[in-house]
Structure formats: C-alpha cells, structure tokens
Amino acid sequence: MRLLLIGPPGSGKGTQAVRIAEHFGVRHISSGDLLRRHVAEGTSIGRMVGDYMKRGDLVPDGIVMDVLRKPVEAASRAGGYVLDGFPRTVEQAEAAYLVAHRLGASVQVALYLEVGRDELVRRMLARGRETGRADDTEEVINHRLEVFDQMTRPMLDYYAQREKLVTVNGARPVAEVTWSVIVQLQRVRRTI
Ligand code: AP5
C-alpha cells in the first residue's frame, strides 16, 4: 500500500497516519516531522528551513525532496508507505510522480481528510497551549490555512484526475475516523 494523506493543518494527518500505517504494516513518513528533526538537531538543512516553518510558509521544494527521497525509497522497497504532509503543491506532486514512477513506487491512493476551519483552529490552539509547538499560534495558524487553500487545495483536482482520491470526514472522534479510513482503503485496495 502506497498512500498519501492530504489535509489542512490540524486535520489529523499525523494522528491517522500512525494508525493506518500500523494497520496495513507499512511505514509512516511525515515531511513535517523529518523537517522538525533537522531543526531540533541544528543540521544545515534545519538552519535553512527553520524560518520558513516558524512563519508557516512552505519550505522550498528541492529541500523537501532531498529530505524525503531516501525514506520513501526505503519504505517502497519494504512494502509501502503512508506519506503525511507531502506533496503539498501540484509542482511537488508532479516532481514526486516522475521520481516514483521510475522506481515503480508511484502513489496508489490519495486520501483527503476534510475538517472545517473552526475545528482546525480549535485543535491547533489547544495543541499550542499543551506542547508549545512554534507554529501553533493564532497568527501562524491563519497563515498556514491560507497557504493550504492557495497552494495545496488545487492538488486535490490533480489527484482526482490521476490516482484514486478518497475523501473522509475527519471531524469525528479519532477512532471513528480511523475506522472509516480503513474501510474505504480496503474497498479501494481491491481495485488497485
Ligand atoms: P506539518 O508538520 O505537515 O504540519 P501541518 O500540515 O500544518 O499539520 P499538523 O501537524 O498541524 O496537523 P495534522 O494534520 O498532522 O494533524 P495532527 O494529527 O497533528 O508541516 C509543518 C511545516 O513543515 C509546514 O508549515 C512547512 O513549513 C513544512 N513542510 C512540511 N511538509 C512540507 C512540504 N511537503 N513542502 C513544503 N514545506 C513543508 O492533529 C492536530 C491536533 O489535533 C493534535 O493535537 C491531535 O491530537 C488533534 N486531533 C487529531 N485528530 C483529532 C480528532 N479526530 N478529533 C480531535 N482532535 C484531533
């Protein structure tokens, strides 16, 4: 199973990706987690991306592709992946397709987690209070949501036309969303 999780900030991509990966026995790869690790470790990549992430802007495509290439290739060889947070633009999706196609590791399903804006803001402000995540402030949350609408939302049409796009209502309790995702993926899996 090679799956992409698409959704606005706070929609539950990370939360669901862990559970889906465990259920299907594949690896979870999060572009945000990998980039945050570089920042925390103070690597040269971390120093390049820190300001973008603090502002809630997208990190340049070349850097993201560099960070993800090896984990995605390794996961493909090991049986598949749930990719959370990448791609985020049509350009990233096209570039990823070219690389993955050559390796026979193209995406099979794209899953969109749909959650309304008020609930997204509520979740991220709550997390900001609990964990102090640097981009969970009101101002940066608003900017991240704008970036999603402008840069990432158009990608839904891209996947609807190419791979299978499955939309799931993510504004329900965590376990209910997971159950719904698994049922839909099992149905789609029979056709891929
Ligand atoms: P990234 O880490 O991908 O952040 P994001 O998209 O803003 O997503 P979040 O982590 O905020 O939310 P999520 O959808 O994973 O939800 P979660 O499960 O955490 O990216 C961060 C930054 O890195 C970007 O701004 C950018 O700078 C850079 N970046 C990353 N990828 C990039 C790319 N491809 N290109 C360029 N730049 C890139 O849940 C959120 C909260 O809600 C949690 O507290 C959780 O416990 C709670 N929650 C989850 N599900 C539910 C539920 N069903 N009910 C109630 N609460 C829930």
mmCIF file of C-alpha atoms and ligand atoms in Angstrom:
data_model
loop_
_atom_site.group_PDB
_atom_site.id
_atom_site.type_symbol
_atom_site.label_atom_id
_atom_site.label_comp_id
_atom_site.label_asym_id
_atom_site.label_seq_id
_atom_site.Cartn_x
_atom_site.Cartn_y
_atom_site.Cartn_z
ATOM 1 C CA MET A 1 0.000 0.000 0.000
ATOM 2 C CA ARG A 2 1.394 3.405 -1.035
ATOM 3 C CA LEU A 3 -0.823 6.125 0.329
ATOM 4 C CA LEU A 4 -0.774 9.908 0.561
ATOM 5 C CA LEU A 5 -2.586 11.740 3.338
ATOM 6 C CA ILE A 6 -3.706 15.213 2.334
ATOM 7 C CA GLY A 7 -5.462 17.664 4.626
ATOM 8 C CA PRO A 8 -5.250 21.142 6.069
ATOM 9 C CA PRO A 9 -3.090 21.803 9.115
ATOM 10 C CA GLY A 10 -4.718 20.217 12.165
ATOM 11 C CA SER A 11 -6.925 17.836 10.174
ATOM 12 C CA GLY A 12 -5.350 14.772 11.808
ATOM 13 C CA LYS A 13 -2.897 13.629 9.133
ATOM 14 C CA GLY A 14 -0.225 12.646 11.663
ATOM 15 C CA THR A 15 -2.692 11.097 14.093
ATOM 16 C CA GLN A 16 -4.323 8.960 11.406
ATOM 17 C CA ALA A 17 -1.110 8.141 9.524
ATOM 18 C CA VAL A 18 0.323 6.312 12.558
ATOM 19 C CA ARG A 19 -2.797 4.163 12.888
ATOM 20 C CA ILE A 20 -3.181 3.462 9.158
ATOM 21 C CA ALA A 21 0.483 2.526 8.797
ATOM 22 C CA GLU A 22 0.203 0.124 11.722
ATOM 23 C CA HIS A 23 -2.965 -1.456 10.349
ATOM 24 C CA PHE A 24 -1.521 -2.083 6.878
ATOM 25 C CA GLY A 25 2.006 -2.884 8.081
ATOM 26 C CA VAL A 26 3.701 -0.065 6.147
ATOM 27 C CA ARG A 27 5.929 2.845 7.179
ATOM 28 C CA HIS A 28 4.701 6.268 8.235
ATOM 29 C CA ILE A 29 6.732 9.127 6.766
ATOM 30 C CA SER A 30 5.949 12.701 7.807
ATOM 31 C CA SER A 31 7.641 15.560 5.959
ATOM 32 C CA GLY A 32 6.886 17.916 8.873
ATOM 33 C CA ASP A 33 8.391 15.538 11.477
ATOM 34 C CA LEU A 34 11.538 14.994 9.369
ATOM 35 C CA LEU A 35 11.993 18.742 8.895
ATOM 36 C CA ARG A 36 11.343 19.475 12.600
ATOM 37 C CA ARG A 37 14.008 16.872 13.483
ATOM 38 C CA HIS A 38 16.539 18.713 11.304
ATOM 39 C CA VAL A 39 15.660 21.976 13.074
ATOM 40 C CA ALA A 40 15.938 20.374 16.541
ATOM 41 C CA GLU A 41 19.311 18.814 15.655
ATOM 42 C CA GLY A 42 20.602 22.064 14.142
ATOM 43 C CA THR A 43 21.701 20.438 10.866
ATOM 44 C CA SER A 44 22.491 22.581 7.818
ATOM 45 C CA ILE A 45 19.040 21.692 6.446
ATOM 46 C CA GLY A 46 17.486 22.607 9.794
ATOM 47 C CA ARG A 47 19.142 26.021 9.664
ATOM 48 C CA MET A 48 17.817 26.591 6.134
ATOM 49 C CA VAL A 49 14.197 25.609 6.888
ATOM 50 C CA GLY A 50 13.631 26.942 10.429
ATOM 51 C CA ASP A 51 12.383 30.392 9.426
ATOM 52 C CA TYR A 52 10.001 29.061 6.770
ATOM 53 C CA MET A 53 8.432 26.719 9.317
ATOM 54 C CA LYS A 54 8.149 29.387 12.014
ATOM 55 C CA ARG A 55 6.262 31.625 9.586
ATOM 56 C CA GLY A 56 4.069 28.758 8.326
ATOM 57 C CA ASP A 57 5.423 29.046 4.784
ATOM 58 C CA LEU A 58 6.271 26.073 2.613
ATOM 59 C CA VAL A 59 9.901 25.005 2.598
ATOM 60 C CA PRO A 60 11.448 25.111 -0.928
ATOM 61 C CA ASP A 61 10.649 22.010 -2.979
ATOM 62 C CA GLY A 62 14.263 20.945 -3.557
ATOM 63 C CA ILE A 63 14.974 20.705 0.179
ATOM 64 C CA VAL A 64 11.819 18.733 0.904
ATOM 65 C CA MET A 65 12.545 16.327 -1.947
ATOM 66 C CA ASP A 66 16.094 15.803 -0.649
ATOM 67 C CA VAL A 67 14.868 15.049 2.866
ATOM 68 C CA LEU A 68 12.220 12.589 1.682
ATOM 69 C CA ARG A 69 13.946 10.739 -1.142
ATOM 70 C CA LYS A 70 15.768 8.094 0.898
ATOM 71 C CA PRO A 71 12.983 7.291 3.414
ATOM 72 C CA VAL A 72 10.410 6.982 0.619
ATOM 73 C CA GLU A 73 12.619 4.735 -1.498
ATOM 74 C CA ALA A 74 13.405 2.544 1.510
ATOM 75 C CA ALA A 75 9.740 2.301 2.515
ATOM 76 C CA SER A 76 8.720 1.384 -1.036
ATOM 77 C CA ARG A 77 11.220 -1.469 -1.027
ATOM 78 C CA ALA A 78 9.958 -2.584 2.404
ATOM 79 C CA GLY A 79 6.300 -2.850 1.357
ATOM 80 C CA GLY A 80 4.846 0.644 1.218
ATOM 81 C CA TYR A 81 4.226 3.913 2.990
ATOM 82 C CA VAL A 82 1.752 6.366 4.377
ATOM 83 C CA LEU A 83 3.137 9.741 3.382
ATOM 84 C CA ASP A 84 1.852 12.594 5.542
ATOM 85 C CA GLY A 85 2.374 16.222 4.511
ATOM 86 C CA PHE A 86 3.935 15.611 1.094
ATOM 87 C CA PRO A 87 3.275 16.555 -1.640
ATOM 88 C CA ARG A 88 1.791 19.949 -0.842
ATOM 89 C CA THR A 89 1.724 21.605 -4.252
ATOM 90 C CA VAL A 90 0.948 20.450 -7.771
ATOM 91 C CA GLU A 91 4.627 21.055 -8.608
ATOM 92 C CA GLN A 92 5.747 18.743 -5.785
ATOM 93 C CA ALA A 93 3.202 16.139 -6.890
ATOM 94 C CA GLU A 94 4.498 16.235 -10.469
ATOM 95 C CA ALA A 95 8.140 16.021 -9.398
ATOM 96 C CA ALA A 96 7.379 13.157 -6.997
ATOM 97 C CA TYR A 97 5.495 11.297 -9.720
ATOM 98 C CA LEU A 98 8.487 11.394 -12.076
ATOM 99 C CA VAL A 99 10.859 10.020 -9.440
ATOM 100 C CA ALA A 100 8.450 7.413 -8.061
ATOM 101 C CA HIS A 101 7.328 6.210 -11.494
ATOM 102 C CA ARG A 102 10.924 5.390 -12.449
ATOM 103 C CA LEU A 103 11.230 3.307 -9.278
ATOM 104 C CA GLY A 104 7.865 1.597 -9.699
ATOM 105 C CA ALA A 105 6.809 3.209 -6.421
ATOM 106 C CA SER A 106 4.034 5.553 -7.529
ATOM 107 C CA VAL A 107 1.225 6.513 -5.200
ATOM 108 C CA GLN A 108 -1.796 4.219 -5.331
ATOM 109 C CA VAL A 109 -4.311 6.199 -3.277
ATOM 110 C CA ALA A 110 -4.580 9.793 -2.084
ATOM 111 C CA LEU A 111 -6.733 10.298 0.979
ATOM 112 C CA TYR A 112 -8.175 13.703 1.856
ATOM 113 C CA LEU A 113 -9.156 14.445 5.458
ATOM 114 C CA GLU A 114 -11.904 17.050 5.430
ATOM 115 C CA VAL A 115 -12.353 19.216 8.557
ATOM 116 C CA GLY A 116 -13.962 22.672 8.916
ATOM 117 C CA ARG A 117 -11.893 25.728 9.726
ATOM 118 C CA ASP A 118 -13.250 26.387 13.251
ATOM 119 C CA GLU A 119 -12.397 22.860 14.380
ATOM 120 C CA LEU A 120 -8.906 23.077 12.805
ATOM 121 C CA VAL A 121 -8.171 26.316 14.664
ATOM 122 C CA ARG A 122 -9.548 24.877 17.921
ATOM 123 C CA ARG A 123 -7.304 21.783 17.657
ATOM 124 C CA MET A 124 -4.139 23.694 16.846
ATOM 125 C CA LEU A 125 -4.625 26.359 19.526
ATOM 126 C CA ALA A 126 -5.193 23.559 22.060
ATOM 127 C CA ARG A 127 -2.005 21.814 20.923
ATOM 128 C CA GLY A 128 -0.092 25.082 21.018
ATOM 129 C CA ARG A 129 -1.106 25.538 24.664
ATOM 130 C CA GLU A 130 -0.174 21.923 25.511
ATOM 131 C CA THR A 131 3.077 21.459 23.606
ATOM 132 C CA GLY A 132 4.260 24.940 22.676
ATOM 133 C CA ARG A 133 4.683 23.939 19.014
ATOM 134 C CA ALA A 134 6.126 27.088 17.472
ATOM 135 C CA ASP A 135 3.698 27.346 14.520
ATOM 136 C CA ASP A 136 0.532 26.811 16.611
ATOM 137 C CA THR A 137 -0.111 30.494 17.333
ATOM 138 C CA GLU A 138 -3.221 32.278 16.068
ATOM 139 C CA GLU A 139 -1.340 34.359 13.504
ATOM 140 C CA VAL A 140 0.708 31.482 12.083
ATOM 141 C CA ILE A 141 -2.295 29.112 12.092
ATOM 142 C CA ASN A 142 -4.242 31.608 9.950
ATOM 143 C CA HIS A 143 -1.308 31.860 7.559
ATOM 144 C CA ARG A 144 -0.904 28.055 7.343
ATOM 145 C CA LEU A 145 -4.592 27.728 6.487
ATOM 146 C CA GLU A 146 -4.220 30.365 3.746
ATOM 147 C CA VAL A 147 -1.183 28.547 2.364
ATOM 148 C CA PHE A 148 -3.201 25.325 2.301
ATOM 149 C CA ASP A 149 -6.059 26.980 0.381
ATOM 150 C CA GLN A 150 -3.757 28.625 -2.139
ATOM 151 C CA MET A 151 -1.045 26.033 -2.648
ATOM 152 C CA THR A 152 -2.354 22.622 -1.587
ATOM 153 C CA ARG A 153 -6.088 22.606 -2.287
ATOM 154 C CA PRO A 154 -5.533 22.719 -6.107
ATOM 155 C CA MET A 155 -3.664 19.418 -5.734
ATOM 156 C CA LEU A 156 -6.937 17.655 -4.896
ATOM 157 C CA ASP A 157 -8.042 18.039 -8.534
ATOM 158 C CA TYR A 158 -4.674 16.732 -9.670
ATOM 159 C CA TYR A 159 -5.134 13.511 -7.686
ATOM 160 C CA ALA A 160 -8.833 13.205 -8.507
ATOM 161 C CA GLN A 161 -7.812 13.049 -12.179
ATOM 162 C CA ARG A 162 -4.867 10.649 -11.794
ATOM 163 C CA GLU A 163 -4.801 8.346 -8.791
ATOM 164 C CA LYS A 164 -7.774 7.458 -6.693
ATOM 165 C CA LEU A 165 -8.843 10.265 -4.361
ATOM 166 C CA VAL A 166 -10.784 9.178 -1.287
ATOM 167 C CA THR A 167 -12.378 11.852 0.904
ATOM 168 C CA VAL A 168 -13.077 11.139 4.564
ATOM 169 C CA ASN A 169 -14.860 13.326 7.116
ATOM 170 C CA GLY A 170 -12.098 13.981 9.672
ATOM 171 C CA ALA A 171 -14.279 15.978 12.071
ATOM 172 C CA ARG A 172 -15.223 12.978 14.181
ATOM 173 C CA PRO A 173 -13.550 11.196 17.095
ATOM 174 C CA VAL A 174 -10.118 9.788 16.220
ATOM 175 C CA ALA A 175 -11.127 6.103 16.327
ATOM 176 C CA GLU A 176 -14.182 6.721 14.167
ATOM 177 C CA VAL A 177 -12.081 8.481 11.502
ATOM 178 C CA THR A 178 -9.532 5.627 11.542
ATOM 179 C CA TRP A 179 -12.262 3.020 11.137
ATOM 180 C CA SER A 180 -13.803 4.928 8.234
ATOM 181 C CA VAL A 181 -10.402 5.336 6.523
ATOM 182 C CA ILE A 182 -9.587 1.635 6.856
ATOM 183 C CA VAL A 183 -12.971 0.551 5.468
ATOM 184 C CA GLN A 184 -12.588 2.872 2.467
ATOM 185 C CA LEU A 185 -8.983 1.831 1.832
ATOM 186 C CA GLN A 186 -9.867 -1.851 1.961
ATOM 187 C CA ARG A 187 -12.549 -1.217 -0.651
ATOM 188 C CA VAL A 188 -10.160 0.737 -2.898
ATOM 189 C CA ARG A 189 -7.372 -1.796 -2.392
ATOM 190 C CA ARG A 190 -9.326 -4.471 -4.237
ATOM 191 C CA THR A 191 -9.227 -2.299 -7.364
ATOM 192 C CA ILE A 192 -5.522 -1.307 -7.397
HETATM 193 P P1 AP5 B 1 3.364 19.599 9.045
HETATM 194 O O1 AP5 B 1 4.055 19.017 10.204
HETATM 195 O O2 AP5 B 1 2.990 18.721 7.912
HETATM 196 O O3 AP5 B 1 2.143 20.390 9.642
HETATM 197 P P2 AP5 B 1 0.650 20.626 9.156
HETATM 198 O O4 AP5 B 1 0.249 20.240 7.799
HETATM 199 O O5 AP5 B 1 0.475 22.061 9.484
HETATM 200 O O6 AP5 B 1 -0.093 19.596 10.002
HETATM 201 P P3 AP5 B 1 -0.242 19.459 11.561
HETATM 202 O O7 AP5 B 1 0.894 18.672 12.107
HETATM 203 O O8 AP5 B 1 -0.559 20.769 12.220
HETATM 204 O O9 AP5 B 1 -1.607 18.687 11.613
HETATM 205 P P4 AP5 B 1 -2.017 17.233 11.150
HETATM 206 O O10 AP5 B 1 -2.968 17.311 10.009
HETATM 207 O O11 AP5 B 1 -0.847 16.309 11.047
HETATM 208 O O12 AP5 B 1 -2.880 16.864 12.433
HETATM 209 P P5 AP5 B 1 -2.420 16.146 13.791
HETATM 210 O O13 AP5 B 1 -2.631 14.696 13.678
HETATM 211 O O14 AP5 B 1 -1.080 16.666 14.185
HETATM 212 O O15 AP5 B 1 4.226 20.795 8.425
HETATM 213 C C1 AP5 B 1 4.804 21.788 9.233
HETATM 214 C C2 AP5 B 1 5.607 22.728 8.359
HETATM 215 O O16 AP5 B 1 6.661 21.997 7.715
HETATM 216 C C3 AP5 B 1 4.847 23.406 7.209
HETATM 217 O O17 AP5 B 1 4.170 24.571 7.637
HETATM 218 C C4 AP5 B 1 6.001 23.705 6.240
HETATM 219 O O18 AP5 B 1 6.731 24.816 6.683
HETATM 220 C C5 AP5 B 1 6.873 22.475 6.378
HETATM 221 N N1 AP5 B 1 6.534 21.407 5.436
HETATM 222 C C6 AP5 B 1 6.089 20.147 5.741
HETATM 223 N N2 AP5 B 1 5.885 19.442 4.628
HETATM 224 C C7 AP5 B 1 6.204 20.253 3.594
HETATM 225 C C8 AP5 B 1 6.165 20.084 2.172
HETATM 226 N N3 AP5 B 1 5.772 18.939 1.599
HETATM 227 N N4 AP5 B 1 6.553 21.133 1.402
HETATM 228 C C9 AP5 B 1 6.970 22.299 1.951
HETATM 229 N N5 AP5 B 1 7.009 22.529 3.296
HETATM 230 C C10 AP5 B 1 6.627 21.504 4.105
HETATM 231 O O19 AP5 B 1 -3.563 16.713 14.769
HETATM 232 C C11 AP5 B 1 -3.599 18.069 15.144
HETATM 233 C C12 AP5 B 1 -4.129 18.148 16.598
HETATM 234 O O20 AP5 B 1 -5.481 17.731 16.616
HETATM 235 C C13 AP5 B 1 -3.379 17.245 17.585
HETATM 236 O O21 AP5 B 1 -3.313 17.871 18.836
HETATM 237 C C14 AP5 B 1 -4.252 15.974 17.650
HETATM 238 O O22 AP5 B 1 -4.149 15.319 18.873
HETATM 239 C C15 AP5 B 1 -5.648 16.566 17.446
HETATM 240 N N6 AP5 B 1 -6.546 15.660 16.722
HETATM 241 C C16 AP5 B 1 -6.240 14.861 15.672
HETATM 242 N N7 AP5 B 1 -7.326 14.195 15.242
HETATM 243 C C17 AP5 B 1 -8.359 14.611 16.029
HETATM 244 C C18 AP5 B 1 -9.756 14.282 16.067
HETATM 245 N N8 AP5 B 1 -10.307 13.403 15.196
HETATM 246 N N9 AP5 B 1 -10.531 14.887 16.991
HETATM 247 C C19 AP5 B 1 -9.986 15.797 17.878
HETATM 248 N N10 AP5 B 1 -8.669 16.136 17.901
HETATM 249 C C20 AP5 B 1 -7.861 15.541 16.976
#
